[in-house]
mmCIF file of C-alpha atoms in Angstrom:
data_model
loop_
_atom_site.group_PDB
_atom_site.id
_atom_site.type_symbol
_atom_site.label_atom_id
_atom_site.label_comp_id
_atom_site.label_asym_id
_atom_site.label_seq_id
_atom_site.Cartn_x
_atom_site.Cartn_y
_atom_site.Cartn_z
ATOM 1 C CA MET A 21 -58.404 -44.847 45.281
ATOM 2 C CA ARG A 22 -61.273 -43.896 43.000
ATOM 3 C CA PRO A 23 -60.623 -41.818 39.838
ATOM 4 C CA SER A 24 -61.899 -38.268 40.005
ATOM 5 C CA ARG A 25 -65.140 -37.375 38.250
ATOM 6 C CA SER A 26 -63.160 -35.283 35.723
ATOM 7 C CA ARG A 27 -61.165 -38.317 34.634
ATOM 8 C CA LEU A 28 -64.121 -40.679 34.108
ATOM 9 C CA PRO A 29 -65.153 -39.371 30.628
ATOM 10 C CA ARG A 30 -61.536 -39.658 29.464
ATOM 11 C CA LEU A 31 -61.265 -43.266 30.675
ATOM 12 C CA LYS A 32 -64.560 -44.158 29.003
ATOM 13 C CA GLN A 33 -63.352 -42.597 25.762
ATOM 14 C CA LEU A 34 -60.104 -44.598 25.855
ATOM 15 C CA ALA A 35 -61.998 -47.802 26.591
ATOM 16 C CA LEU A 36 -64.387 -47.121 23.721
ATOM 17 C CA SER A 37 -61.484 -46.451 21.327
ATOM 18 C CA ALA A 38 -59.762 -49.668 22.360
ATOM 19 C CA ALA A 39 -62.946 -51.620 21.838
ATOM 20 C CA ARG A 40 -63.395 -50.150 18.375
ATOM 21 C CA ALA A 41 -59.798 -50.989 17.445
ATOM 22 C CA ILE A 42 -60.237 -54.587 18.556
ATOM 23 C CA THR A 43 -63.461 -54.795 16.560
ATOM 24 C CA VAL A 44 -61.728 -53.496 13.414
ATOM 25 C CA VAL A 45 -58.923 -56.048 13.792
ATOM 26 C CA LEU A 46 -61.372 -58.907 14.304
ATOM 27 C CA VAL A 47 -63.524 -57.861 11.381
ATOM 28 C CA SER A 48 -60.474 -57.488 9.116
ATOM 29 C CA ALA A 49 -59.194 -60.891 10.149
ATOM 30 C CA SER A 50 -62.561 -62.484 9.527
ATOM 31 C CA CYS A 51 -62.780 -60.823 6.087
ATOM 32 C CA VAL A 52 -59.346 -62.128 5.126
ATOM 33 C CA ALA A 53 -60.284 -65.601 6.320
ATOM 34 C CA ALA A 54 -63.575 -65.460 4.484
ATOM 35 C CA TRP A 55 -61.838 -64.308 1.259
ATOM 36 C CA ALA A 56 -59.369 -67.164 1.467
ATOM 37 C CA GLU A 57 -62.131 -69.678 2.143
ATOM 38 C CA THR A 58 -64.451 -68.517 -0.607
ATOM 39 C CA TYR A 59 -62.018 -67.850 -3.469
ATOM 40 C CA PRO A 60 -62.846 -68.625 -6.166
ATOM 41 C CA SER A 61 -66.578 -68.024 -5.915
ATOM 42 C CA ARG A 62 -67.152 -67.519 -9.659
ATOM 43 C CA PRO A 63 -65.451 -68.417 -12.972
ATOM 44 C CA VAL A 64 -61.767 -67.517 -13.415
ATOM 45 C CA LYS A 65 -60.243 -66.551 -16.760
ATOM 46 C CA ILE A 66 -56.760 -67.650 -17.831
ATOM 47 C CA VAL A 67 -55.454 -65.549 -20.705
ATOM 48 C CA ILE A 68 -52.996 -67.224 -23.068
ATOM 49 C CA PRO A 69 -51.282 -64.393 -24.987
ATOM 50 C CA PHE A 70 -50.820 -66.489 -28.116
ATOM 51 C CA ALA A 71 -53.080 -68.030 -30.740
ATOM 52 C CA ALA A 72 -54.691 -71.397 -30.117
ATOM 53 C CA GLY A 73 -52.494 -74.417 -30.717
ATOM 54 C CA GLY A 74 -48.905 -74.971 -29.693
ATOM 55 C CA SER A 75 -47.262 -75.589 -26.337
ATOM 56 C CA ASN A 76 -48.662 -72.525 -24.546
ATOM 57 C CA ASP A 77 -52.178 -73.654 -25.361
ATOM 58 C CA THR A 78 -51.482 -77.228 -24.294
ATOM 59 C CA VAL A 79 -50.072 -76.218 -20.909
ATOM 60 C CA GLY A 80 -52.697 -73.515 -20.286
ATOM 61 C CA ARG A 81 -55.689 -75.710 -21.042
ATOM 62 C CA PHE A 82 -54.311 -78.553 -18.961
ATOM 63 C CA LEU A 83 -53.818 -76.173 -16.034
ATOM 64 C CA GLY A 84 -57.309 -74.739 -16.435
ATOM 65 C CA ASP A 85 -58.906 -78.186 -16.416
ATOM 66 C CA GLU A 86 -56.971 -79.287 -13.341
ATOM 67 C CA LEU A 87 -57.623 -76.081 -11.378
ATOM 68 C CA GLN A 88 -61.318 -76.430 -12.161
ATOM 69 C CA LYS A 89 -61.313 -79.909 -10.614
ATOM 70 C CA LYS A 90 -59.265 -78.773 -7.631
ATOM 71 C CA LEU A 91 -61.025 -75.481 -6.799
ATOM 72 C CA ARG A 92 -64.508 -76.390 -8.081
ATOM 73 C CA GLN A 93 -65.068 -73.349 -10.237
ATOM 74 C CA PRO A 94 -64.757 -72.972 -14.021
ATOM 75 C CA PHE A 95 -61.311 -71.869 -15.231
ATOM 76 C CA VAL A 96 -61.941 -70.555 -18.731
ATOM 77 C CA VAL A 97 -59.045 -70.250 -21.171
ATOM 78 C CA GLU A 98 -59.007 -67.270 -23.534
ATOM 79 C CA ASN A 99 -56.479 -67.007 -26.364
ATOM 80 C CA ARG A 100 -55.562 -63.387 -27.003
ATOM 81 C CA GLY A 101 -52.554 -63.306 -29.326
ATOM 82 C CA GLY A 102 -50.679 -60.411 -30.857
ATOM 83 C CA ALA A 103 -47.274 -58.697 -30.749
ATOM 84 C CA GLY A 104 -45.429 -61.718 -29.403
ATOM 85 C CA GLY A 105 -47.672 -61.990 -26.354
ATOM 86 C CA VAL A 106 -47.834 -58.281 -25.507
ATOM 87 C CA VAL A 107 -51.519 -57.788 -26.381
ATOM 88 C CA GLY A 108 -52.832 -60.518 -24.105
ATOM 89 C CA SER A 109 -50.430 -59.667 -21.310
ATOM 90 C CA GLU A 110 -51.502 -56.025 -21.362
ATOM 91 C CA SER A 111 -55.142 -57.035 -20.915
ATOM 92 C CA VAL A 112 -54.262 -58.907 -17.718
ATOM 93 C CA ALA A 113 -51.959 -56.165 -16.399
ATOM 94 C CA LYS A 114 -54.927 -53.772 -16.592
ATOM 95 C CA ALA A 115 -57.510 -56.220 -15.200
ATOM 96 C CA PRO A 116 -58.897 -55.977 -11.634
ATOM 97 C CA ALA A 117 -56.472 -57.423 -9.099
ATOM 98 C CA ASP A 118 -58.980 -59.860 -7.642
ATOM 99 C CA GLY A 119 -57.674 -63.208 -8.852
ATOM 100 C CA TYR A 120 -60.338 -63.709 -11.504
ATOM 101 C CA THR A 121 -58.095 -62.839 -14.473
ATOM 102 C CA LEU A 122 -54.796 -64.694 -14.736
ATOM 103 C CA LEU A 123 -52.008 -64.880 -17.324
ATOM 104 C CA LEU A 124 -50.130 -67.912 -18.583
ATOM 105 C CA VAL A 125 -46.595 -66.847 -19.553
ATOM 106 C CA SER A 126 -43.540 -68.445 -21.077
ATOM 107 C CA THR A 127 -39.988 -67.342 -21.873
ATOM 108 C CA PRO A 128 -41.006 -64.514 -24.280
ATOM 109 C CA HIS A 129 -42.625 -62.679 -21.354
ATOM 110 C CA VAL A 130 -39.229 -61.696 -19.937
ATOM 111 C CA ALA A 131 -37.654 -61.209 -23.367
ATOM 112 C CA ASN A 132 -40.241 -58.839 -24.860
ATOM 113 C CA PRO A 133 -39.109 -55.726 -22.924
ATOM 114 C CA SER A 134 -35.764 -55.950 -24.730
ATOM 115 C CA ILE A 135 -37.354 -56.582 -28.136
ATOM 116 C CA TYR A 136 -40.097 -53.939 -28.163
ATOM 117 C CA LYS A 137 -39.143 -50.289 -27.822
ATOM 118 C CA LYS A 138 -42.307 -49.399 -25.909
ATOM 119 C CA MET A 139 -44.148 -51.707 -23.547
ATOM 120 C CA PRO A 140 -47.619 -50.948 -22.133
ATOM 121 C CA TYR A 141 -46.703 -52.670 -18.856
ATOM 122 C CA ASP A 142 -43.708 -53.724 -16.784
ATOM 123 C CA ALA A 143 -43.102 -57.441 -17.284
ATOM 124 C CA LEU A 144 -42.109 -57.900 -13.638
ATOM 125 C CA LYS A 145 -43.722 -55.089 -11.635
ATOM 126 C CA SER A 146 -47.155 -55.151 -13.297
ATOM 127 C CA PHE A 147 -47.785 -58.741 -12.217
ATOM 128 C CA ALA A 148 -47.816 -60.893 -9.105
ATOM 129 C CA PRO A 149 -46.089 -64.276 -9.556
ATOM 130 C CA VAL A 150 -48.320 -67.241 -8.737
ATOM 131 C CA ALA A 151 -46.235 -70.269 -9.703
ATOM 132 C CA ARG A 152 -43.797 -71.653 -12.206
ATOM 133 C CA LEU A 153 -45.245 -74.781 -13.772
ATOM 134 C CA MET A 154 -43.085 -76.633 -16.262
ATOM 135 C CA ALA A 155 -40.039 -76.378 -18.505
ATOM 136 C CA ALA A 156 -39.024 -77.952 -21.791
ATOM 137 C CA PRO A 157 -35.671 -78.259 -23.545
ATOM 138 C CA VAL A 158 -35.040 -77.517 -27.194
ATOM 139 C CA VAL A 159 -33.544 -80.002 -29.609
ATOM 140 C CA ILE A 160 -31.010 -79.048 -32.284
ATOM 141 C CA THR A 161 -31.788 -80.869 -35.531
ATOM 142 C CA SER A 162 -30.456 -80.757 -39.091
ATOM 143 C CA THR A 163 -31.436 -82.143 -42.462
ATOM 144 C CA PRO A 164 -29.855 -85.602 -42.916
ATOM 145 C CA SER A 165 -28.425 -84.596 -46.311
ATOM 146 C CA LEU A 166 -25.875 -82.402 -44.523
ATOM 147 C CA GLY A 167 -24.337 -85.492 -42.943
ATOM 148 C CA PHE A 168 -23.927 -83.962 -39.467
ATOM 149 C CA GLN A 169 -23.676 -86.534 -36.695
ATOM 150 C CA THR A 170 -22.720 -84.255 -33.820
ATOM 151 C CA VAL A 171 -22.945 -80.624 -32.735
ATOM 152 C CA ASP A 172 -19.231 -80.307 -33.490
ATOM 153 C CA ASP A 173 -19.930 -81.283 -37.108
ATOM 154 C CA LEU A 174 -22.452 -78.443 -37.331
ATOM 155 C CA VAL A 175 -20.159 -75.961 -35.620
ATOM 156 C CA LYS A 176 -17.174 -76.777 -37.857
ATOM 157 C CA SER A 177 -19.283 -76.445 -40.996
ATOM 158 C CA ALA A 178 -20.827 -73.163 -39.829
ATOM 159 C CA LYS A 179 -17.435 -71.669 -38.996
ATOM 160 C CA SER A 180 -16.018 -72.645 -42.370
ATOM 161 C CA GLN A 181 -18.840 -70.871 -44.208
ATOM 162 C CA PRO A 182 -20.318 -68.107 -41.986
ATOM 163 C CA GLY A 183 -23.898 -67.168 -42.807
ATOM 164 C CA LYS A 184 -24.424 -69.923 -45.375
ATOM 165 C CA LEU A 185 -26.186 -72.530 -43.236
ATOM 166 C CA SER A 186 -29.730 -71.416 -42.381
ATOM 167 C CA PHE A 187 -31.940 -71.894 -39.342
ATOM 168 C CA VAL A 188 -35.697 -71.439 -39.031
ATOM 169 C CA SER A 189 -37.876 -69.894 -36.349
ATOM 170 C CA SER A 190 -41.556 -69.217 -35.769
ATOM 171 C CA GLY A 191 -40.900 -65.483 -36.115
ATOM 172 C CA THR A 192 -38.448 -62.737 -35.194
ATOM 173 C CA GLY A 193 -38.157 -62.553 -31.420
ATOM 174 C CA SER A 194 -39.939 -65.875 -30.906
ATOM 175 C CA TYR A 195 -38.625 -68.293 -28.327
ATOM 176 C CA PHE A 196 -37.023 -70.544 -30.946
ATOM 177 C CA HIS A 197 -35.337 -67.505 -32.500
ATOM 178 C CA LEU A 198 -33.895 -66.615 -29.098
ATOM 179 C CA ALA A 199 -32.751 -70.195 -28.481
ATOM 180 C CA SER A 200 -31.010 -70.172 -31.869
ATOM 181 C CA GLU A 201 -29.285 -66.870 -31.126
ATOM 182 C CA MET A 202 -28.061 -68.325 -27.845
ATOM 183 C CA PHE A 203 -26.724 -71.329 -29.756
ATOM 184 C CA MET A 204 -24.755 -69.056 -32.081
ATOM 185 C CA ASP A 205 -23.485 -67.057 -29.110
ATOM 186 C CA GLN A 206 -22.312 -70.176 -27.280
ATOM 187 C CA THR A 207 -20.727 -71.834 -30.334
ATOM 188 C CA LYS A 208 -19.331 -68.611 -31.868
ATOM 189 C CA THR A 209 -21.014 -69.340 -35.190
ATOM 190 C CA LYS A 210 -23.099 -67.348 -37.661
ATOM 191 C CA LEU A 211 -26.204 -68.897 -39.240
ATOM 192 C CA LEU A 212 -28.751 -67.309 -41.576
ATOM 193 C CA HIS A 213 -32.120 -66.653 -39.900
ATOM 194 C CA ILE A 214 -35.287 -67.518 -41.860
ATOM 195 C CA PRO A 215 -38.365 -66.460 -39.856
ATOM 196 C CA TYR A 216 -41.778 -67.997 -40.501
ATOM 197 C CA LYS A 217 -45.280 -67.268 -39.259
ATOM 198 C CA GLY A 218 -45.495 -70.289 -37.032
ATOM 199 C CA ALA A 219 -43.508 -73.358 -36.015
ATOM 200 C CA GLY A 220 -45.362 -75.687 -38.397
ATOM 201 C CA PRO A 221 -44.295 -74.024 -41.676
ATOM 202 C CA ALA A 222 -40.774 -73.568 -40.321
ATOM 203 C CA MET A 223 -40.376 -77.243 -39.494
ATOM 204 C CA ALA A 224 -41.883 -78.282 -42.846
ATOM 205 C CA ASP A 225 -39.247 -76.337 -44.762
ATOM 206 C CA VAL A 226 -36.393 -77.943 -42.827
ATOM 207 C CA VAL A 227 -37.853 -81.378 -43.523
ATOM 208 C CA ALA A 228 -38.205 -80.444 -47.191
ATOM 209 C CA GLY A 229 -34.572 -79.320 -47.303
ATOM 210 C CA HIS A 230 -35.305 -75.649 -47.990
ATOM 211 C CA ALA A 231 -33.548 -74.728 -44.725
ATOM 212 C CA ASN A 232 -30.790 -76.509 -42.809
ATOM 213 C CA ILE A 233 -31.206 -76.238 -39.047
ATOM 214 C CA SER A 234 -34.068 -76.202 -36.562
ATOM 215 C CA ILE A 235 -33.720 -75.460 -32.873
ATOM 216 C CA GLY A 236 -37.231 -76.247 -31.726
ATOM 217 C CA SER A 237 -39.386 -78.176 -29.318
ATOM 218 C CA VAL A 238 -39.003 -81.893 -28.683
ATOM 219 C CA LEU A 239 -42.742 -82.275 -29.293
ATOM 220 C CA SER A 240 -42.695 -80.876 -32.836
ATOM 221 C CA SER A 241 -39.321 -82.402 -33.745
ATOM 222 C CA LEU A 242 -39.719 -85.936 -32.400
ATOM 223 C CA PRO A 243 -41.913 -87.402 -35.176
ATOM 224 C CA ASN A 244 -39.476 -86.206 -37.833
ATOM 225 C CA VAL A 245 -36.487 -87.495 -35.858
ATOM 226 C CA LYS A 246 -38.068 -90.921 -35.441
ATOM 227 C CA SER A 247 -38.944 -91.100 -39.136
ATOM 228 C CA GLY A 248 -35.404 -90.164 -40.126
ATOM 229 C CA ARG A 249 -36.424 -86.936 -41.851
ATOM 230 C CA LEU A 250 -34.366 -84.941 -39.327
ATOM 231 C CA LYS A 251 -31.169 -85.722 -37.470
ATOM 232 C CA ALA A 252 -31.149 -84.817 -33.770
ATOM 233 C CA LEU A 253 -27.735 -83.549 -32.666
ATOM 234 C CA ALA A 254 -28.316 -82.485 -29.042
ATOM 235 C CA VAL A 255 -30.891 -81.285 -26.524
ATOM 236 C CA SER A 256 -30.652 -78.477 -24.003
ATOM 237 C CA GLY A 257 -31.073 -79.153 -20.314
ATOM 238 C CA THR A 258 -29.071 -81.181 -17.831
ATOM 239 C CA LYS A 259 -30.549 -84.598 -18.626
ATOM 240 C CA ARG A 260 -31.172 -86.615 -21.746
ATOM 241 C CA GLN A 261 -34.766 -86.892 -22.884
ATOM 242 C CA SER A 262 -36.548 -90.184 -22.245
ATOM 243 C CA SER A 263 -38.113 -89.884 -25.701
ATOM 244 C CA MET A 264 -34.634 -89.417 -27.259
ATOM 245 C CA PRO A 265 -32.300 -91.411 -25.000
ATOM 246 C CA ASP A 266 -29.532 -91.612 -27.608
ATOM 247 C CA VAL A 267 -29.354 -87.852 -28.167
ATOM 248 C CA PRO A 268 -26.711 -86.151 -25.951
ATOM 249 C CA THR A 269 -27.241 -82.946 -24.028
ATOM 250 C CA MET A 270 -25.443 -79.782 -25.080
ATOM 251 C CA ALA A 271 -23.317 -80.140 -21.946
ATOM 252 C CA GLU A 272 -22.236 -83.600 -23.090
ATOM 253 C CA ALA A 273 -21.540 -82.132 -26.521
ATOM 254 C CA GLY A 274 -19.117 -79.672 -24.921
ATOM 255 C CA TYR A 275 -21.344 -76.625 -24.380
ATOM 256 C CA PRO A 276 -22.456 -76.674 -20.713
ATOM 257 C CA GLY A 277 -23.432 -72.996 -20.800
ATOM 258 C CA TYR A 278 -26.289 -73.564 -23.232
ATOM 259 C CA GLU A 279 -29.368 -73.164 -21.029
ATOM 260 C CA ALA A 280 -32.216 -72.387 -23.400
ATOM 261 C CA ASP A 281 -35.118 -74.282 -21.892
ATOM 262 C CA ASN A 282 -38.576 -72.838 -22.428
ATOM 263 C CA TRP A 283 -40.733 -72.519 -19.326
ATOM 264 C CA TRP A 284 -44.323 -71.733 -18.346
ATOM 265 C CA GLY A 285 -45.748 -69.950 -15.334
ATOM 266 C CA LEU A 286 -48.883 -68.260 -14.039
ATOM 267 C CA LEU A 287 -49.175 -64.576 -13.126
ATOM 268 C CA ALA A 288 -51.909 -62.376 -11.682
ATOM 269 C CA PRO A 289 -52.273 -58.580 -11.833
ATOM 270 C CA ALA A 290 -50.069 -56.750 -9.326
ATOM 271 C CA GLY A 291 -51.909 -56.122 -6.090
ATOM 272 C CA THR A 292 -53.846 -59.386 -6.091
ATOM 273 C CA PRO A 293 -54.459 -60.387 -2.435
ATOM 274 C CA ALA A 294 -51.796 -62.670 -0.992
ATOM 275 C CA GLU A 295 -54.481 -65.091 0.185
ATOM 276 C CA VAL A 296 -55.663 -65.577 -3.389
ATOM 277 C CA ILE A 297 -52.105 -66.077 -4.654
ATOM 278 C CA ASP A 298 -51.532 -68.642 -1.914
ATOM 279 C CA THR A 299 -54.729 -70.530 -2.740
ATOM 280 C CA LEU A 300 -53.766 -70.763 -6.402
ATOM 281 C CA SER A 301 -50.131 -71.604 -5.749
ATOM 282 C CA ARG A 302 -50.964 -74.404 -3.306
ATOM 283 C CA ALA A 303 -53.464 -75.905 -5.738
ATOM 284 C CA ILE A 304 -50.946 -75.734 -8.580
ATOM 285 C CA GLY A 305 -48.283 -77.329 -6.386
ATOM 286 C CA GLU A 306 -50.580 -80.292 -5.783
ATOM 287 C CA ILE A 307 -51.376 -80.560 -9.493
ATOM 288 C CA MET A 308 -47.702 -80.468 -10.484
ATOM 289 C CA ALA A 309 -46.791 -83.051 -7.828
ATOM 290 C CA ALA A 310 -49.324 -85.567 -9.132
ATOM 291 C CA PRO A 311 -47.613 -88.483 -10.954
ATOM 292 C CA THR A 312 -50.218 -88.221 -13.702
ATOM 293 C CA THR A 313 -48.962 -84.746 -14.610
ATOM 294 C CA ALA A 314 -45.392 -85.891 -15.198
ATOM 295 C CA ALA A 315 -46.635 -88.944 -17.103
ATOM 296 C CA ARG A 316 -48.862 -86.750 -19.284
ATOM 297 C CA PHE A 317 -46.072 -84.391 -20.399
ATOM 298 C CA ALA A 318 -42.851 -86.441 -20.324
ATOM 299 C CA PRO A 319 -43.395 -87.949 -23.803
ATOM 300 C CA GLU A 320 -43.600 -84.386 -25.163
ATOM 301 C CA GLY A 321 -40.294 -83.389 -23.601
ATOM 302 C CA VAL A 322 -41.947 -81.232 -20.935
ATOM 303 C CA LEU A 323 -40.813 -81.586 -17.319
ATOM 304 C CA VAL A 324 -42.511 -80.400 -14.125
ATOM 305 C CA SER A 325 -40.558 -77.546 -12.524
ATOM 306 C CA TYR A 326 -42.924 -76.057 -9.945
ATOM 307 C CA GLN A 327 -41.837 -72.973 -8.011
ATOM 308 C CA LYS A 328 -43.681 -70.981 -5.362
ATOM 309 C CA PRO A 329 -44.318 -67.241 -5.899
ATOM 310 C CA GLY A 330 -41.071 -66.005 -4.331
ATOM 311 C CA GLU A 331 -38.909 -68.527 -6.149
ATOM 312 C CA PHE A 332 -40.680 -67.815 -9.424
ATOM 313 C CA ALA A 333 -40.144 -64.068 -9.008
ATOM 314 C CA ARG A 334 -36.402 -64.536 -8.530
ATOM 315 C CA PHE A 335 -36.261 -66.936 -11.464
ATOM 316 C CA MET A 336 -37.911 -64.409 -13.791
ATOM 317 C CA GLU A 337 -35.441 -61.729 -12.726
ATOM 318 C CA THR A 338 -32.549 -64.043 -13.611
ATOM 319 C CA GLU A 339 -34.147 -64.995 -16.931
ATOM 320 C CA THR A 340 -34.663 -61.318 -17.775
ATOM 321 C CA VAL A 341 -30.948 -60.632 -17.397
ATOM 322 C CA LYS A 342 -29.974 -63.715 -19.417
ATOM 323 C CA TRP A 343 -32.225 -63.066 -22.407
ATOM 324 C CA THR A 344 -31.572 -59.317 -22.412
ATOM 325 C CA GLN A 345 -27.890 -60.038 -22.961
ATOM 326 C CA ILE A 346 -28.646 -62.400 -25.862
ATOM 327 C CA ILE A 347 -31.130 -60.011 -27.489
ATOM 328 C CA LYS A 348 -28.838 -56.998 -27.281
ATOM 329 C CA ALA A 349 -25.845 -58.940 -28.577
ATOM 330 C CA ALA A 350 -27.904 -60.180 -31.547
ATOM 331 C CA GLY A 351 -29.567 -56.827 -32.170
ATOM 332 C CA ILE A 352 -33.064 -58.314 -32.218
ATOM 333 C CA THR A 353 -35.911 -55.812 -32.538
ATOM 334 C CA ALA A 354 -39.626 -56.204 -33.202
ATOM 335 C CA GLU A 355 -40.645 -56.185 -36.848
#
């Protein structure tokens, strides 16, 4: 039975609409595929929200070099310090969400919202997680003149004279300040905080005997431990450090709840296409899985701890809760 003449225009219109819809779907699919295949097609910037030097710089520049080899485009590192990482992070939060401006973050990223009264971005919602990269434990050290051999020696002394023993940090609200506050929370002790403008001056004063305790990175502490100028009492984390095999973990010392590892990850502005995030995350996964990466960082006390975007997002949420509790309990606020 043939359709009536009155129905023919309607059928043609429906057919034309269907054809257009199919065309749109095909074009969209081809655009997505093309985006994924061509990214990156020009230089990519990785913002490190801290001054040059230090662990953030080391990890960020290593990542930039390796991504450049893997994705065959320049990955340019830009140090943009200020306000504990807030200045550089804000610049990325407000950058175009196209994958060409990225942010290297560490533990302070999730702690800053509890330290600063006003934040120009949301630490979680303003960014798209790309990957978690690495983590590093802290090492608790003391001046040898104190005679401490174990964490218990330190704890007993601190409890017998609250607020007399001093600890150093690279500044109020810095990662090492937070790790020290967590130590006091876990051990129920009270130490005197002496903030410095950088980890170098802080460590120098402990070595010189002007301060008593340092809870800092393995990298900056190791030379002084090996030379005998500092005594290592324990490291955070679940395993002993290969560079300090005789130093027990905090769990072995009787404080299994002390989880103060620093970590590094890569973020992009919120709204960055999923295909771009996937391209970056897969490349980073391959870089982190390479034996040369572990070999490069193990002597510095840094361990590979790669996580995909979803895992990294959940991890940051957990870290936010953990450090918020420590910061509020200690009453830490930005200077």
